[in-house]
Amino acid sequence: MLYLIATPIGNLKDITLRAIETLKECDLILCEDTRHSSHLLEHLEIKKPLISFHQFNEAKREEEVLSLLRQGKKIALISDAGTPAISDPGEALVKRLRLEGVPVSPIPGPSSVITALAASGLGTIPFQFLGFFPRTQLETRKTLAAIALFEGTSLFFESPERLLQTLEILSHVGSDWEIVIARELTKTFEEFVRGTPSEVLEKFKGRKILGEIVVLARPAQTLLQKELETMDAKALAEQLQELFDLPLKDAIKIAASWKGISKQNVYREFT
């Protein structure tokens, strides 16, 4: 059995009784960073073998883990903070185990995404989680289009070093969007900063920014909201190209998905 165990996102008191109990019962623990996780386990007075399991070695570890599970071993998977396999190592392993018929059991607990959403004051339904904000220009444009087209709250992670740059981008594309920066969740200096992208940018300029950051964004009015129902996929793709400087193939893919039709059908409209 593989146990996906959520761990604290800042405050060590947020570990659940069931998580502690399961960690004590497991034969070994897979963790993102053995040094980081050893501090948590020492705090909980748990002594178990730790095996590193991160984005650079998880593919190689997969067969080893599968073999141990087939031998009847109880294995826990934890990340540095929050729930494993959610924008953290473990997603591919869980998929493989499900396909192989190996049981996987989630031990729920802290989640920075749900914590930030619940306390943000923005709408909570619907919402979408986009992982870490992209680094490349093309992926950034596609993410911005996904936020603008979504009739709800979008959440993503960002690093302290890149926050100002990302806020600058948001201020150009979504000047009337409502955003919230949730920082240092559950810790002593927990902070929620709300406003338009430009307003929030001004609040963070000149500050030393530290800690894990969740960015929440909700467009004041969904892109072309009034026209979307009557606009055909070709027109939507053209609008996406113009507004977000997207390559035609990406604009077509997004438009086709939004309209629920085949992208090949949209391609034919341009030929």
Short mmCIF file of N, CA and C in Angstrom, two decimals, residues 66-127:
data_model
loop_
_atom_site.label_atom_id
_atom_site.label_comp_id
_atom_site.label_asym_id
_atom_site.label_seq_id
_atom_site.Cartn_x
_atom_site.Cartn_y
_atom_site.Cartn_z
N LEU A 66 7.64 0.14 -6.89
CA LEU A 66 6.64 -0.85 -7.30
C LEU A 66 7.00 -2.24 -6.78
N SER A 67 8.28 -2.59 -6.86
CA SER A 67 8.74 -3.89 -6.38
C SER A 67 8.53 -4.03 -4.87
N LEU A 68 8.85 -2.99 -4.12
CA LEU A 68 8.67 -3.03 -2.67
C LEU A 68 7.20 -3.14 -2.28
N LEU A 69 6.35 -2.44 -3.01
CA LEU A 69 4.92 -2.50 -2.73
C LEU A 69 4.36 -3.90 -3.02
N ARG A 70 4.86 -4.52 -4.07
CA ARG A 70 4.41 -5.88 -4.40
C ARG A 70 4.88 -6.90 -3.36
N GLN A 71 5.93 -6.55 -2.63
CA GLN A 71 6.41 -7.41 -1.55
C GLN A 71 5.60 -7.22 -0.27
N GLY A 72 4.63 -6.30 -0.33
CA GLY A 72 3.78 -6.07 0.83
C GLY A 72 4.23 -4.96 1.74
N LYS A 73 5.22 -4.19 1.31
CA LYS A 73 5.71 -3.09 2.13
C LYS A 73 4.68 -1.96 2.19
N LYS A 74 4.61 -1.32 3.34
CA LYS A 74 3.80 -0.12 3.50
C LYS A 74 4.71 1.09 3.31
N ILE A 75 4.40 1.90 2.32
CA ILE A 75 5.26 3.03 1.97
C ILE A 75 4.47 4.33 2.05
N ALA A 76 5.06 5.33 2.67
CA ALA A 76 4.46 6.67 2.73
C ALA A 76 5.17 7.57 1.73
N LEU A 77 4.41 8.43 1.09
CA LEU A 77 4.98 9.46 0.21
C LEU A 77 4.59 10.81 0.76
N ILE A 78 5.59 11.63 1.05
CA ILE A 78 5.34 12.99 1.53
C ILE A 78 6.13 13.97 0.67
N SER A 79 5.68 15.20 0.61
CA SER A 79 6.42 16.26 -0.07
C SER A 79 6.97 17.21 0.99
N ASP A 80 7.66 18.24 0.56
CA ASP A 80 8.21 19.20 1.53
C ASP A 80 7.10 19.89 2.31
N ALA A 81 5.97 20.10 1.66
CA ALA A 81 4.84 20.76 2.32
C ALA A 81 3.56 20.47 1.54
N GLY A 82 2.48 20.25 2.27
CA GLY A 82 1.19 20.05 1.62
C GLY A 82 0.98 18.63 1.14
N THR A 83 0.16 18.49 0.12
CA THR A 83 -0.25 17.18 -0.38
C THR A 83 0.63 16.73 -1.54
N PRO A 84 1.25 15.55 -1.44
CA PRO A 84 2.09 15.08 -2.55
C PRO A 84 1.27 14.82 -3.81
N ALA A 85 1.96 14.87 -4.94
CA ALA A 85 1.38 14.62 -6.27
C ALA A 85 0.57 15.79 -6.82
N ILE A 86 0.40 16.86 -6.02
CA ILE A 86 -0.27 18.06 -6.51
C ILE A 86 0.79 19.13 -6.73
N SER A 87 1.24 19.27 -7.98
CA SER A 87 2.35 20.15 -8.32
C SER A 87 3.59 19.79 -7.50
N ASP A 88 3.73 18.51 -7.21
CA ASP A 88 4.83 17.94 -6.44
C ASP A 88 5.08 16.53 -6.96
N PRO A 89 6.23 15.93 -6.64
CA PRO A 89 6.49 14.56 -7.09
C PRO A 89 5.41 13.59 -6.62
N GLY A 90 5.15 12.59 -7.46
CA GLY A 90 4.20 11.55 -7.09
C GLY A 90 3.09 11.30 -8.10
N GLU A 91 2.80 12.28 -8.93
CA GLU A 91 1.68 12.13 -9.88
C GLU A 91 1.87 10.93 -10.80
N ALA A 92 3.07 10.82 -11.40
CA ALA A 92 3.34 9.72 -12.33
C ALA A 92 3.31 8.37 -11.60
N LEU A 93 3.84 8.34 -10.38
CA LEU A 93 3.85 7.10 -9.61
C LEU A 93 2.43 6.64 -9.31
N VAL A 94 1.58 7.55 -8.88
CA VAL A 94 0.19 7.20 -8.57
C VAL A 94 -0.52 6.67 -9.81
N LYS A 95 -0.30 7.32 -10.94
CA LYS A 95 -0.91 6.86 -12.19
C LYS A 95 -0.47 5.43 -12.51
N ARG A 96 0.84 5.18 -12.36
CA ARG A 96 1.38 3.83 -12.64
C ARG A 96 0.76 2.80 -11.70
N LEU A 97 0.68 3.12 -10.42
CA LEU A 97 0.14 2.18 -9.45
C LEU A 97 -1.33 1.88 -9.72
N ARG A 98 -2.09 2.90 -10.10
CA ARG A 98 -3.50 2.67 -10.43
C ARG A 98 -3.63 1.73 -11.63
N LEU A 99 -2.77 1.92 -12.63
CA LEU A 99 -2.81 1.06 -13.81
C LEU A 99 -2.40 -0.37 -13.47
N GLU A 100 -1.49 -0.51 -12.50
CA GLU A 100 -1.00 -1.83 -12.09
C GLU A 100 -1.91 -2.49 -11.06
N GLY A 101 -2.90 -1.76 -10.58
CA GLY A 101 -3.80 -2.32 -9.59
C GLY A 101 -3.25 -2.35 -8.18
N VAL A 102 -2.23 -1.53 -7.92
CA VAL A 102 -1.63 -1.44 -6.59
C VAL A 102 -2.39 -0.38 -5.79
N PRO A 103 -2.86 -0.69 -4.60
CA PRO A 103 -3.67 0.27 -3.84
C PRO A 103 -2.90 1.52 -3.40
N VAL A 104 -3.58 2.64 -3.50
CA VAL A 104 -3.06 3.94 -3.06
C VAL A 104 -4.09 4.56 -2.13
N SER A 105 -3.65 5.00 -0.97
CA SER A 105 -4.59 5.58 0.00
C SER A 105 -4.16 7.00 0.38
N PRO A 106 -5.03 7.99 0.18
CA PRO A 106 -4.70 9.36 0.57
C PRO A 106 -4.97 9.61 2.05
N ILE A 107 -4.04 10.28 2.70
CA ILE A 107 -4.22 10.72 4.08
C ILE A 107 -4.31 12.25 4.02
N PRO A 108 -5.52 12.81 3.98
CA PRO A 108 -5.68 14.24 3.71
C PRO A 108 -5.16 15.13 4.83
N GLY A 109 -4.94 16.38 4.45
CA GLY A 109 -4.43 17.35 5.41
C GLY A 109 -4.22 18.70 4.76
N PRO A 110 -3.18 19.43 5.17
CA PRO A 110 -2.95 20.79 4.68
C PRO A 110 -2.79 20.88 3.17
N SER A 111 -3.34 21.95 2.61
CA SER A 111 -3.19 22.27 1.19
C SER A 111 -3.12 23.78 1.06
N SER A 112 -2.03 24.28 0.52
CA SER A 112 -1.90 25.74 0.39
C SER A 112 -2.92 26.30 -0.59
N VAL A 113 -3.29 25.51 -1.60
CA VAL A 113 -4.27 25.96 -2.59
C VAL A 113 -5.63 26.18 -1.94
N ILE A 114 -6.13 25.17 -1.24
CA ILE A 114 -7.45 25.27 -0.61
C ILE A 114 -7.43 26.29 0.53
N THR A 115 -6.34 26.33 1.28
CA THR A 115 -6.22 27.30 2.38
C THR A 115 -6.28 28.73 1.85
N ALA A 116 -5.52 29.00 0.79
CA ALA A 116 -5.51 30.34 0.20
C ALA A 116 -6.87 30.70 -0.37
N LEU A 117 -7.49 29.77 -1.08
CA LEU A 117 -8.79 30.02 -1.70
C LEU A 117 -9.84 30.33 -0.65
N ALA A 118 -9.90 29.54 0.40
CA ALA A 118 -10.93 29.71 1.42
C ALA A 118 -10.84 31.06 2.12
N ALA A 119 -9.62 31.55 2.31
CA ALA A 119 -9.42 32.79 3.08
C ALA A 119 -9.20 34.02 2.20
N SER A 120 -9.31 33.86 0.88
CA SER A 120 -9.00 34.96 -0.03
C SER A 120 -10.10 36.01 -0.13
N GLY A 121 -11.34 35.58 0.06
CA GLY A 121 -12.45 36.51 -0.15
C GLY A 121 -12.91 36.56 -1.59
N LEU A 122 -12.22 35.84 -2.47
CA LEU A 122 -12.67 35.73 -3.86
C LEU A 122 -13.66 34.59 -3.96
N GLY A 123 -14.33 34.48 -5.08
CA GLY A 123 -15.27 33.38 -5.26
C GLY A 123 -14.55 32.04 -5.19
N THR A 124 -15.17 31.07 -4.56
CA THR A 124 -14.52 29.77 -4.41
C THR A 124 -15.00 28.71 -5.40
N ILE A 125 -16.12 28.96 -6.06
CA ILE A 125 -16.64 28.01 -7.04
C ILE A 125 -17.07 28.76 -8.29
N PRO A 126 -16.56 28.36 -9.46
CA PRO A 126 -15.54 27.33 -9.67
C PRO A 126 -14.15 27.90 -9.47
N PHE A 127 -13.16 27.01 -9.38
CA PHE A 127 -11.77 27.46 -9.35
C PHE A 127 -10.92 26.49 -10.15
#
